[in-house]
Amino acid sequence: MDIAKEAKRRRTFGIISHPDAGKTTLTEKLLLYSGAIHMAGSVKSRKANNHAVSDWMEMEKQRGISVTSSVLQFEYLGAALNLLDTPGHADFSEDTYRVLAAVDSAVMLIDHAKGVEARTLKLFEVCRLRELPTVTFMNKLDRFGMDPLELLDDVTNTLGLKVVPMNWPIGMGKEFKGVVDLRSKEAILFEGERHGAVAAKSKRIPWDECIELIGEELHDQVSEEMELVEMAGDEFTDKEFLDGKLSPVFWGSAMNNFGVEPLLRFLTEKAAPPSSRKTIEGDVIEPSEERFSGFIFKIQANMNPKHRDRIAFMRVVSGAFERDMSVIIGRNGDKLKLAKPHSFMAQERSIVDNAYPGDIVGLYDPGKLRIGDTLSGKGRLKFDGIPRFAPEHFSRVVLKDPLKKKQLDAGLTQLSHEGVIQIFYHPHRGRSEPYLGAVGMLQFEVLKERLKNEYRVNVILEMLSFQFARWVEGTEETIKWLEARRDYPVLRDRNNQPVLLSESLWSLNYALDNAPDLKLHEVEPL
Ligand code: G4P
């Protein structure tokens, strides 16, 4: 099998958005347009039952229907697309950020009535850090929203991102008639019913010939807007897009299927194929390389005591993955046989025989793997790790039975390696009284359940009022300055790097203004 050819046709991406912008709906519509499913509607039934409080329940549901899977693979126009789920509502966690370490492009979904919202901003910052090519989709045009030009300004100003519309909306709300392809100057007018269960019908008509169909007033208004956009003059270039410097913009209504096809086509034709990856020694591993390599970006445990398995999600970087192959873990040189690997097709999870760069494989993990581990077919390889992201929730552990201290320590260490939570220590109080940090509250639930089931330890978590964690960069004097103040504990992370916890942004800014040589990082410096 030609590895380079298979790699080149892969498109691995995730959708970033604020809750309720329409991610679930868009996901389903991408599947609908690719032909992977024929009738939309399963999402709704899933949502109705969606009271997830733990990843175990999530996992149980994944055994059920399509769209709940963490990874969906589907084909479109000769490309193999891998769509990775970025959990959003109650299941938002550090995993959501880590998934972005495993994709080559992102779709930024924005509700056009709301503009850039808080969660989108955060997720976009992670994309920027990785210089990920990002495509913007303005959703819910079937409702009334912001003026399209203002909306583009909002994205540019809030995110500091150059945007170039690829098409332009014709009206909005009940008047939403379609979009104009700004390259070909053809209108794509939507027809038919608006219930969205099957692909929408549309027709392409040269813009100049649309006056009668959409009315003179709307035609004039849209023509004027398009002129303004053209005057702004930013051109789309593949290079700027692939470097993450420019975001092409599409408009539509995921619910009604309007505008979904141009987005899917663009992803297929222009989104980034699998990229190379650097090892910590600085070697560049190309996807087309013969030697198999991959890395672990997510570990999900099944907390049902009857099925106590763990699945490690591996992104293939180079070479061809084969079922039952043996690999070497870069961190410690241990060998591991990858039996019963899973792939995630649109309809179901199934055993996978082969996978190529860009693909995601679910591996049964006997407890040997950690987030960020590199696996390779030959020799020891270590890619740059996956950084940790600033937690937003903090707690201390209260042990119900003090005789279980050993089990607790073992559990916390293992679970932090799996990325369930982050552990911090006070430098003077040592390792016996750790602080725990999580990006989403769900992570604490998972921690408690797993400590109980796997380590037989019952704990109470005492929540702390900190809201921010920042990695500290500075001199000894900086650290002394910080430690002398009482508003921030300066802790140490797993690598003994100083981390500051704070209750308010104000006190972080005060420190930045006053502490000598201080820099603060929201992402762990690797
Ligand atoms: P999420 O995964 O990003 O949280 O969003 P989701 O797809 O669940 O969509 C959130 C709500 O927005 C849903 O409404 C959904 O129907 C609606 N929605 C998604 N896309 C569009 C669109 O293009 N236009 C309009 N008008 N609405 C859209 P809901 O009331 O929460 O649920 P439902 O009863 O409508 O399913």
Coordinates of C-alpha atoms and ligand atoms in Angstrom, one line a residue:
M1 CA 0.0 0.0 0.0
D2 CA 1.3 3.4 -0.9
I3 CA 1.6 5.2 2.4
A4 CA 2.3 8.6 0.9
K5 CA -0.9 8.3 -1.2
E6 CA -3.0 7.3 1.7
A7 CA -1.6 10.0 3.9
K8 CA -2.2 12.7 1.3
R9 CA -6.0 12.0 1.1
R10 CA -6.5 12.2 4.9
R11 CA -8.1 15.3 6.4
T12 CA -8.1 15.2 10.2
F13 CA -10.0 18.0 11.9
G14 CA -12.1 19.1 14.9
I15 CA -14.9 21.6 15.4
I16 CA -14.4 24.3 17.9
S17 CA -17.3 26.3 19.2
H18 CA -19.2 27.6 22.2
P19 CA -21.9 25.3 23.5
D20 CA -25.1 25.6 21.5
A21 CA -23.5 27.1 18.4
G22 CA -24.6 24.0 16.5
K23 CA -21.6 21.6 16.6
T24 CA -23.7 18.5 17.0
T25 CA -26.0 19.6 14.2
L26 CA -23.1 20.4 11.9
T27 CA -21.3 17.2 12.6
E28 CA -24.4 15.3 11.6
K29 CA -24.9 17.3 8.5
L30 CA -21.3 16.7 7.4
L31 CA -22.0 13.0 7.7
L32 CA -25.2 13.4 5.8
Y33 CA -23.6 15.2 2.9
S34 CA -20.7 12.7 2.7
G35 CA -23.3 10.0 2.4
A36 CA -22.1 8.3 5.6
I37 CA -25.7 8.6 6.9
H38 CA -28.8 9.0 4.9
M39 CA -31.2 10.6 7.3
A40 CA -30.4 13.1 9.9
G41 CA -32.2 12.9 13.3
S42 CA -30.2 10.6 15.5
V43 CA -28.6 13.6 17.2
K44 CA -31.8 14.8 18.7
S45 CA -32.5 11.5 20.3
R46 CA -29.0 11.4 21.7
K47 CA -29.4 14.9 23.1
A48 CA -32.6 14.1 24.8
N49 CA -30.8 11.4 26.7
N50 CA -27.8 13.4 27.3
H51 CA -27.2 13.8 31.0
A52 CA -23.6 12.7 31.0
V53 CA -21.9 13.0 34.3
S54 CA -18.9 10.8 33.6
D55 CA -16.9 9.5 30.8
W56 CA -18.0 6.0 31.7
M57 CA -21.5 7.0 30.7
E58 CA -20.2 8.7 27.6
M59 CA -18.4 5.5 26.8
E60 CA -21.5 3.4 27.3
K61 CA -23.3 5.6 24.9
Q62 CA -20.5 5.3 22.4
R63 CA -21.4 1.7 22.1
G64 CA -24.7 2.9 20.8
I65 CA -25.1 5.2 17.9
S66 CA -22.9 7.1 15.4
V67 CA -22.6 10.7 16.3
T68 CA -21.7 10.0 19.9
S69 CA -18.4 8.5 18.9
S70 CA -15.2 10.3 19.7
V71 CA -13.9 10.0 16.2
L72 CA -15.8 9.7 13.0
Q73 CA -14.2 8.6 9.8
F74 CA -16.0 9.2 6.5
E75 CA -15.2 9.5 2.8
Y76 CA -16.0 12.4 0.5
L77 CA -14.8 13.0 -3.1
G78 CA -11.9 10.6 -2.7
A79 CA -10.7 12.1 0.6
A80 CA -10.8 10.2 4.0
L81 CA -12.0 12.7 6.6
N82 CA -11.4 12.1 10.3
L83 CA -13.6 14.3 12.5
L84 CA -12.5 14.3 16.2
D85 CA -15.0 15.2 18.8
T86 CA -14.2 18.2 21.0
P87 CA -16.4 17.6 24.0
G88 CA -18.3 20.8 24.9
H89 CA -21.2 20.9 27.5
A90 CA -21.0 19.1 30.8
D91 CA -18.3 16.9 29.4
F92 CA -15.9 19.8 28.6
S93 CA -12.4 18.8 30.0
E94 CA -8.7 19.0 29.3
D95 CA -9.4 16.4 26.6
T96 CA -11.1 19.0 24.6
Y97 CA -7.9 20.9 24.3
R98 CA -5.8 17.8 23.8
V99 CA -7.8 16.7 20.9
L100 CA -6.6 19.8 19.1
A101 CA -3.1 18.4 19.4
A102 CA -4.2 15.5 17.2
V103 CA -5.8 17.3 14.3
D104 CA -4.4 19.1 11.3
S105 CA -7.2 21.6 10.8
A106 CA -10.1 23.1 12.8
V107 CA -13.6 24.3 11.9
M108 CA -14.5 27.3 14.0
L109 CA -18.3 27.4 14.3
I110 CA -19.9 30.7 15.3
D111 CA -23.5 31.5 16.0
H112 CA -23.9 34.6 13.8
A113 CA -26.3 36.2 16.3
K114 CA -23.7 35.9 19.1
G115 CA -20.3 36.5 17.4
V116 CA -17.1 35.1 19.1
E117 CA -18.1 33.6 22.5
A118 CA -15.8 32.8 25.4
R119 CA -15.3 29.1 24.8
T120 CA -14.5 29.7 21.1
L121 CA -11.9 32.2 22.1
K122 CA -10.2 29.8 24.4
L123 CA -10.2 27.0 21.9
F124 CA -9.0 29.2 19.2
E125 CA -6.0 30.2 21.4
V126 CA -5.0 26.6 21.4
C127 CA -5.4 26.4 17.6
R128 CA -3.2 29.5 17.3
L129 CA -0.6 27.9 19.5
R130 CA -0.4 25.0 17.1
E131 CA -0.7 27.3 14.0
L132 CA -3.6 25.2 12.9
P133 CA -5.4 26.1 9.7
T134 CA -8.9 27.2 10.8
V135 CA -12.0 27.4 8.6
T136 CA -14.8 29.6 10.0
F137 CA -18.5 28.7 9.6
M138 CA -21.1 31.3 10.5
N139 CA -24.1 29.3 11.6
K140 CA -27.9 29.9 12.1
L141 CA -28.4 32.3 9.2
D142 CA -32.0 31.1 9.1
R143 CA -32.3 33.3 12.2
F144 CA -31.8 37.0 12.4
G145 CA -28.2 37.9 13.5
M146 CA -25.4 40.4 13.3
D147 CA -24.7 42.4 10.1
P148 CA -22.3 40.1 8.2
L149 CA -19.6 42.9 7.9
E150 CA -19.8 43.6 11.6
L151 CA -19.5 39.9 12.3
L152 CA -16.3 39.7 10.3
D153 CA -14.9 42.6 12.2
D154 CA -15.8 40.9 15.5
V155 CA -13.8 37.8 14.5
T156 CA -10.9 39.9 13.3
N157 CA -10.8 42.1 16.4
T158 CA -11.6 39.5 19.0
L159 CA -9.2 36.9 17.7
G160 CA -6.7 39.0 15.9
L161 CA -7.2 36.8 12.9
K162 CA -7.3 37.8 9.2
V163 CA -10.6 36.5 7.7
V164 CA -11.5 36.1 4.0
P165 CA -15.1 35.2 3.1
M166 CA -15.3 32.5 0.5
N167 CA -19.0 33.1 0.0
W168 CA -21.5 35.7 1.1
P169 CA -25.0 35.3 2.6
I170 CA -28.0 36.4 0.7
G171 CA -30.3 37.8 3.4
M172 CA -30.9 36.2 6.8
G173 CA -33.7 34.9 8.9
K174 CA -36.8 34.1 6.8
E175 CA -35.1 36.0 4.0
F176 CA -32.1 33.7 3.9
K177 CA -32.0 32.6 0.3
G178 CA -28.5 31.2 -0.2
V179 CA -24.9 32.3 -0.6
V180 CA -22.9 33.8 -3.4
D181 CA -19.7 32.0 -4.3
L182 CA -17.3 35.0 -4.3
R183 CA -14.8 33.3 -6.7
S184 CA -17.2 32.3 -9.4
K185 CA -19.8 35.0 -8.7
E186 CA -22.5 32.4 -8.8
A187 CA -25.4 32.4 -6.4
I188 CA -26.2 29.1 -4.7
L189 CA -29.9 29.4 -4.1
F190 CA -31.5 26.9 -1.7
E191 CA -34.7 25.3 -2.5
G192 CA -37.3 23.1 -1.0
E193 CA -38.3 22.4 2.6
R194 CA -36.4 23.6 5.6
H195 CA -36.6 20.6 7.9
G196 CA -33.1 19.5 7.2
A197 CA -33.5 15.7 7.4
V198 CA -32.2 15.1 3.9
A199 CA -29.7 17.1 1.8
A200 CA -31.0 20.4 0.7
K201 CA -31.6 21.1 -3.0
S202 CA -29.9 24.1 -4.5
K203 CA -29.3 25.6 -7.9
R204 CA -26.3 27.7 -9.1
I205 CA -27.2 30.8 -11.1
P206 CA -24.8 33.7 -12.1
W207 CA -25.3 36.5 -9.6
D208 CA -26.3 39.0 -12.2
E209 CA -29.2 36.9 -13.3
C210 CA -30.6 36.6 -9.8
I211 CA -32.4 39.9 -9.5
E212 CA -35.8 38.6 -10.4
L213 CA -35.5 35.6 -8.2
I214 CA -34.5 37.4 -5.0
G215 CA -35.9 40.9 -5.6
E216 CA -34.1 44.0 -6.5
E217 CA -33.7 45.4 -3.0
L218 CA -31.9 42.3 -1.6
H219 CA -29.8 42.0 -4.8
D220 CA -28.7 45.6 -4.4
Q221 CA -27.9 45.3 -0.7
V222 CA -25.9 42.1 -1.2
S223 CA -24.0 43.5 -4.2
E224 CA -23.0 46.5 -2.1
E225 CA -21.8 44.3 0.7
M226 CA -19.8 42.2 -1.7
E227 CA -18.2 45.3 -3.1
L228 CA -17.2 46.4 0.4
V229 CA -15.7 43.0 1.1
E230 CA -13.7 43.1 -2.2
M231 CA -12.4 46.6 -1.4
A232 CA -11.1 45.3 1.9
G233 CA -9.0 43.4 -0.4
D234 CA -7.6 40.4 1.5
E235 CA -7.0 37.5 -0.8
F236 CA -7.2 33.9 0.1
T237 CA -3.9 32.1 -0.3
D238 CA -3.3 28.5 0.5
K239 CA -0.1 29.3 2.3
E240 CA -1.5 31.8 4.7
F241 CA -4.4 29.4 5.4
L242 CA -2.2 26.4 6.0
D243 CA 0.1 28.6 8.2
G244 CA -2.9 29.4 10.4
K245 CA -2.7 33.1 9.5
L246 CA -5.9 33.5 7.6
S247 CA -9.3 32.0 8.0
P248 CA -11.7 31.4 5.1
V249 CA -15.3 32.1 6.0
F250 CA -18.4 30.2 5.0
W251 CA -22.1 31.1 5.9
G252 CA -25.0 28.8 6.3
S253 CA -27.6 27.1 8.5
A254 CA -26.5 23.7 9.7
M255 CA -30.1 22.9 10.8
N256 CA -31.5 23.4 7.3
N257 CA -28.4 22.0 5.6
F258 CA -27.8 25.3 3.8
G259 CA -24.2 26.1 3.1
V260 CA -22.9 22.7 4.5
E261 CA -21.8 21.3 1.1
P262 CA -19.4 24.2 0.2
L263 CA -17.8 23.8 3.6
L264 CA -17.3 20.1 3.2
R265 CA -16.0 20.5 -0.3
F266 CA -13.5 23.1 0.9
L267 CA -12.3 20.8 3.7
T268 CA -11.8 18.0 1.3
E269 CA -9.9 20.1 -1.3
K270 CA -8.0 22.5 0.9
A271 CA -7.7 21.5 4.5
A272 CA -4.3 20.3 5.6
P273 CA -3.2 16.7 5.0
P274 CA -1.3 15.0 7.9
S275 CA 1.7 17.0 8.9
S276 CA 5.2 15.9 9.9
R277 CA 6.1 15.8 13.6
K278 CA 9.3 16.7 15.4
T279 CA 11.0 14.5 17.9
I280 CA 12.6 16.0 21.0
E281 CA 16.0 15.5 19.4
G282 CA 14.8 17.8 16.5
D283 CA 14.4 15.1 13.8
V284 CA 11.4 15.6 11.5
I285 CA 9.3 12.5 10.9
E286 CA 7.4 12.7 7.6
P287 CA 4.0 10.9 7.3
S288 CA 5.3 9.0 4.2
E289 CA 8.1 7.4 6.2
E290 CA 8.1 3.6 6.2
R291 CA 8.5 3.3 9.9
F292 CA 5.3 3.3 11.9
S293 CA 4.9 6.0 14.6
G294 CA 2.0 7.6 16.5
F295 CA 1.2 9.3 19.8
I296 CA -1.4 9.1 22.5
F297 CA -3.6 12.1 23.0
K298 CA -6.4 10.8 25.1
I299 CA -7.1 8.0 27.5
Q300 CA -10.7 7.0 28.3
A301 CA -11.6 4.6 31.0
N302 CA -14.7 2.5 31.2
M303 CA -15.8 2.8 34.8
N304 CA -18.3 0.0 34.7
P305 CA -16.6 -2.5 37.1
K306 CA -17.6 -5.3 34.8
H307 CA -15.7 -3.9 31.9
R308 CA -12.8 -2.2 33.4
D309 CA -10.9 -1.5 30.2
R310 CA -9.1 1.6 29.1
I311 CA -8.9 2.9 25.6
A312 CA -6.0 5.0 24.5
F313 CA -6.5 7.1 21.4
M314 CA -3.6 7.1 19.2
R315 CA -3.0 9.5 16.2
V316 CA -0.9 7.8 13.5
V317 CA 2.0 10.1 12.4
S318 CA 4.0 8.0 9.9
G319 CA 4.0 4.6 8.2
A320 CA 1.2 2.0 8.2
F321 CA -0.4 0.7 11.3
E322 CA -1.3 -2.9 11.3
R323 CA -3.4 -4.9 13.7
D324 CA -1.5 -7.0 16.2
M325 CA 1.8 -5.2 15.5
S326 CA 4.3 -4.7 18.3
V327 CA 5.5 -1.2 19.1
I328 CA 8.0 0.4 21.4
I329 CA 6.9 3.0 23.9
G330 CA 9.4 5.9 23.6
R331 CA 9.3 6.9 27.2
N332 CA 10.6 3.7 28.7
G333 CA 11.5 1.4 25.8
D334 CA 8.8 -1.1 26.8
K335 CA 7.2 -3.3 24.1
L336 CA 3.5 -3.4 23.6
K337 CA 1.4 -5.6 21.3
L338 CA -1.5 -3.7 19.8
A339 CA -4.2 -6.3 19.8
K340 CA -7.8 -5.5 19.1
P341 CA -7.3 -2.0 17.8
H342 CA -10.5 0.0 17.0
S343 CA -11.3 2.4 14.3
F344 CA -14.3 4.6 14.4
M345 CA -16.5 4.5 11.3
A346 CA -19.5 6.8 11.0
Q347 CA -21.9 4.1 12.0
E348 CA -20.0 2.0 14.5
R349 CA -16.8 1.1 16.2
S350 CA -15.1 -1.8 14.5
I351 CA -11.8 -3.6 14.6
V352 CA -9.3 -2.0 12.4
D353 CA -6.7 -3.9 10.3
N354 CA -4.8 -1.0 8.9
A355 CA -4.5 2.7 9.5
Y356 CA -2.5 5.5 7.9
P357 CA -1.1 8.9 8.9
G358 CA -3.9 11.2 10.1
D359 CA -6.0 8.3 11.3
I360 CA -7.0 7.7 14.9
V361 CA -6.9 4.2 16.4
G362 CA -8.4 3.2 19.7
L363 CA -6.0 0.8 21.6
Y364 CA -6.8 -1.3 24.6
D365 CA -4.5 0.0 27.2
P366 CA -3.3 -2.4 29.9
G367 CA -2.3 0.6 32.0
K368 CA 1.0 1.1 30.3
L369 CA 0.3 4.2 28.4
R370 CA 0.3 7.9 29.2
I371 CA -0.9 11.0 27.5
G372 CA 1.8 12.2 25.1
D373 CA 3.5 8.8 24.8
T374 CA 5.1 8.1 21.4
L375 CA 4.8 4.6 19.9
S376 CA 7.0 3.4 17.1
G377 CA 7.4 0.3 15.1
K378 CA 11.2 0.3 15.2
G379 CA 13.6 1.9 17.8
R380 CA 12.7 4.4 20.5
L381 CA 11.1 7.7 19.3
K382 CA 9.9 10.6 21.4
F383 CA 7.8 13.3 19.9
D384 CA 7.4 16.7 21.5
G385 CA 4.9 16.0 24.3
I386 CA 1.3 17.3 24.7
P387 CA 1.3 20.3 27.0
R388 CA -0.9 20.7 30.0
F389 CA -3.5 23.5 29.9
A390 CA -4.3 25.8 32.8
P391 CA -6.9 24.3 35.1
E392 CA -9.9 26.3 36.1
H393 CA -11.2 24.2 39.0
F394 CA -9.2 23.3 42.0
S395 CA -9.6 21.0 45.0
R396 CA -7.8 19.3 47.9
V397 CA -8.3 15.6 48.7
V398 CA -9.7 14.5 52.0
L399 CA -9.1 10.9 52.6
K400 CA -11.9 9.1 54.5
D401 CA -9.6 6.2 55.6
P402 CA -6.1 7.4 56.5
L403 CA -4.7 3.8 56.2
K404 CA -5.4 4.1 52.5
K405 CA -2.7 6.8 51.9
K406 CA -0.5 4.5 49.8
Q407 CA -3.3 3.5 47.5
L408 CA -4.4 7.1 47.2
D409 CA -0.9 8.2 46.1
A410 CA -0.6 5.4 43.6
G411 CA -4.0 6.3 42.2
L412 CA -3.4 10.0 41.9
T413 CA 0.0 9.4 40.2
Q414 CA -1.4 7.0 37.7
L415 CA -4.5 9.0 37.0
S416 CA -2.6 12.2 36.5
H417 CA -0.4 10.3 33.9
E418 CA -3.6 9.4 32.1
G419 CA -4.5 13.1 32.1
V420 CA -7.6 12.7 34.3
I421 CA -6.4 15.6 36.6
Q422 CA -3.3 17.7 37.2
I423 CA -1.4 17.5 40.5
F424 CA 0.4 20.4 42.1
Y425 CA 2.5 20.4 45.3
H426 CA 3.4 23.1 47.8
P427 CA 7.2 23.3 47.9
H428 CA 7.4 23.5 51.7
R429 CA 4.6 21.0 52.5
G430 CA 5.9 18.3 50.2
R431 CA 4.0 15.6 48.3
S432 CA 1.6 14.5 51.0
E433 CA -0.9 17.3 50.5
P434 CA -1.4 17.7 46.8
Y435 CA -3.6 20.3 45.1
L436 CA -5.7 19.0 42.2
G437 CA -6.6 21.0 39.1
A438 CA -9.0 20.3 36.3
V439 CA -10.2 22.2 33.2
G440 CA -13.7 20.8 33.5
M441 CA -15.6 19.7 36.6
L442 CA -16.4 16.3 35.0
Q443 CA -12.7 15.4 35.5
F444 CA -13.2 15.4 39.3
E445 CA -16.2 13.1 39.1
V446 CA -14.2 10.7 37.0
L447 CA -11.3 10.9 39.4
K448 CA -13.5 10.1 42.4
E449 CA -15.2 7.2 40.6
R450 CA -11.9 5.7 39.4
L451 CA -10.2 6.0 42.8
K452 CA -13.1 4.1 44.3
N453 CA -13.4 1.4 41.6
E454 CA -9.7 0.8 40.8
Y455 CA -7.9 1.7 44.0
R456 CA -10.6 1.1 46.6
V457 CA -10.1 4.6 48.0
N458 CA -13.0 6.8 49.0
V459 CA -12.2 10.5 48.9
I460 CA -14.0 13.7 49.5
L461 CA -12.9 16.6 47.3
E462 CA -12.8 20.0 49.0
M463 CA -13.3 22.6 46.4
L464 CA -11.0 25.6 46.5
S465 CA -11.9 29.1 45.3
F466 CA -9.0 29.6 42.9
Q467 CA -10.0 30.2 39.3
F468 CA -6.7 30.6 37.5
A469 CA -3.5 28.7 37.2
R470 CA -0.5 30.1 35.4
W471 CA 3.0 28.6 34.8
V472 CA 5.6 31.1 36.1
E473 CA 8.6 32.1 34.1
G474 CA 11.1 34.3 35.9
T475 CA 14.2 34.4 38.1
E476 CA 14.7 33.3 41.7
E477 CA 13.9 36.9 42.6
T478 CA 10.6 36.7 40.8
I479 CA 9.6 33.5 42.7
K480 CA 10.6 35.1 46.0
W481 CA 8.5 38.2 45.2
L482 CA 5.5 36.0 44.5
E483 CA 6.0 33.8 47.5
A484 CA 6.3 36.8 49.8
R485 CA 2.7 37.8 48.9
R486 CA -0.2 36.0 50.4
D487 CA -2.7 36.2 47.6
Y488 CA -1.1 33.5 45.4
P489 CA 0.2 30.1 46.5
V490 CA 3.2 29.3 44.3
L491 CA 3.1 25.6 43.8
R492 CA 5.1 23.1 41.8
D493 CA 3.8 20.9 38.9
R494 CA 4.8 17.3 38.0
N495 CA 8.1 18.6 36.6
N496 CA 8.8 20.9 39.5
Q497 CA 8.0 24.0 37.5
P498 CA 6.5 26.8 39.5
V499 CA 2.7 27.4 39.0
L500 CA 0.7 30.2 40.6
L501 CA -2.9 29.8 41.6
S502 CA -5.1 32.9 41.8
E503 CA -8.7 33.8 42.6
S504 CA -8.8 36.8 40.3
L505 CA -7.4 38.1 37.1
W506 CA -6.8 41.4 38.9
S507 CA -4.1 39.8 41.2
L508 CA -2.5 38.2 38.2
N509 CA -2.3 41.5 36.5
Y510 CA -0.9 43.1 39.6
A511 CA 1.8 40.5 39.8
L512 CA 2.6 41.0 36.1
D513 CA 2.9 44.8 36.6
N514 CA 5.0 44.5 39.8
A515 CA 7.0 41.3 40.0
P516 CA 10.5 41.6 38.4
D517 CA 10.9 39.7 35.1
L518 CA 7.6 37.8 35.4
K519 CA 6.0 36.0 32.5
L520 CA 2.9 33.9 33.0
H521 CA 1.8 31.1 30.7
E522 CA -1.6 29.5 30.3
V523 CA -0.1 26.5 28.7
E524 CA 2.7 24.5 30.3
P525 CA 6.0 25.4 28.7
L526 CA 7.5 22.2 27.3
Ligands
G4P1 P1 -23.8 22.2 20.2 O1 -23.5 20.8 19.9 O2 -22.9 23.2 19.7 O3 -24.1 22.5 21.6 O4 -25.2 22.6 19.4 P2 -26.4 21.8 18.8 O5 -26.0 21.2 17.5 O6 -26.9 20.9 19.9 O7 -27.4 23.0 18.6 C1 -27.8 23.8 19.7 C2 -29.2 24.3 19.3 O8 -29.1 25.1 18.1 C3 -30.2 23.2 19.0 O9 -31.5 23.7 19.4 C4 -30.1 23.2 17.4 O10 -31.3 22.7 16.9 C5 -29.9 24.6 17.1 N1 -29.3 24.8 15.8 C6 -28.2 24.3 15.3 N2 -28.0 24.7 14.1 C7 -28.9 25.6 13.8 C8 -29.2 26.5 12.7 O11 -28.6 26.5 11.7 N3 -30.3 27.3 12.8 C9 -31.1 27.3 13.9 N4 -32.1 28.1 13.9 N5 -30.8 26.5 15.0 C10 -29.8 25.7 14.9 P3 -32.2 23.2 20.7 O12 -33.4 24.1 20.8 O13 -31.3 23.2 21.8 O14 -32.6 21.8 20.3 P4 -33.6 21.3 19.2 O15 -34.8 21.0 20.0 O16 -33.8 22.3 18.2 O17 -32.9 20.1 18.7

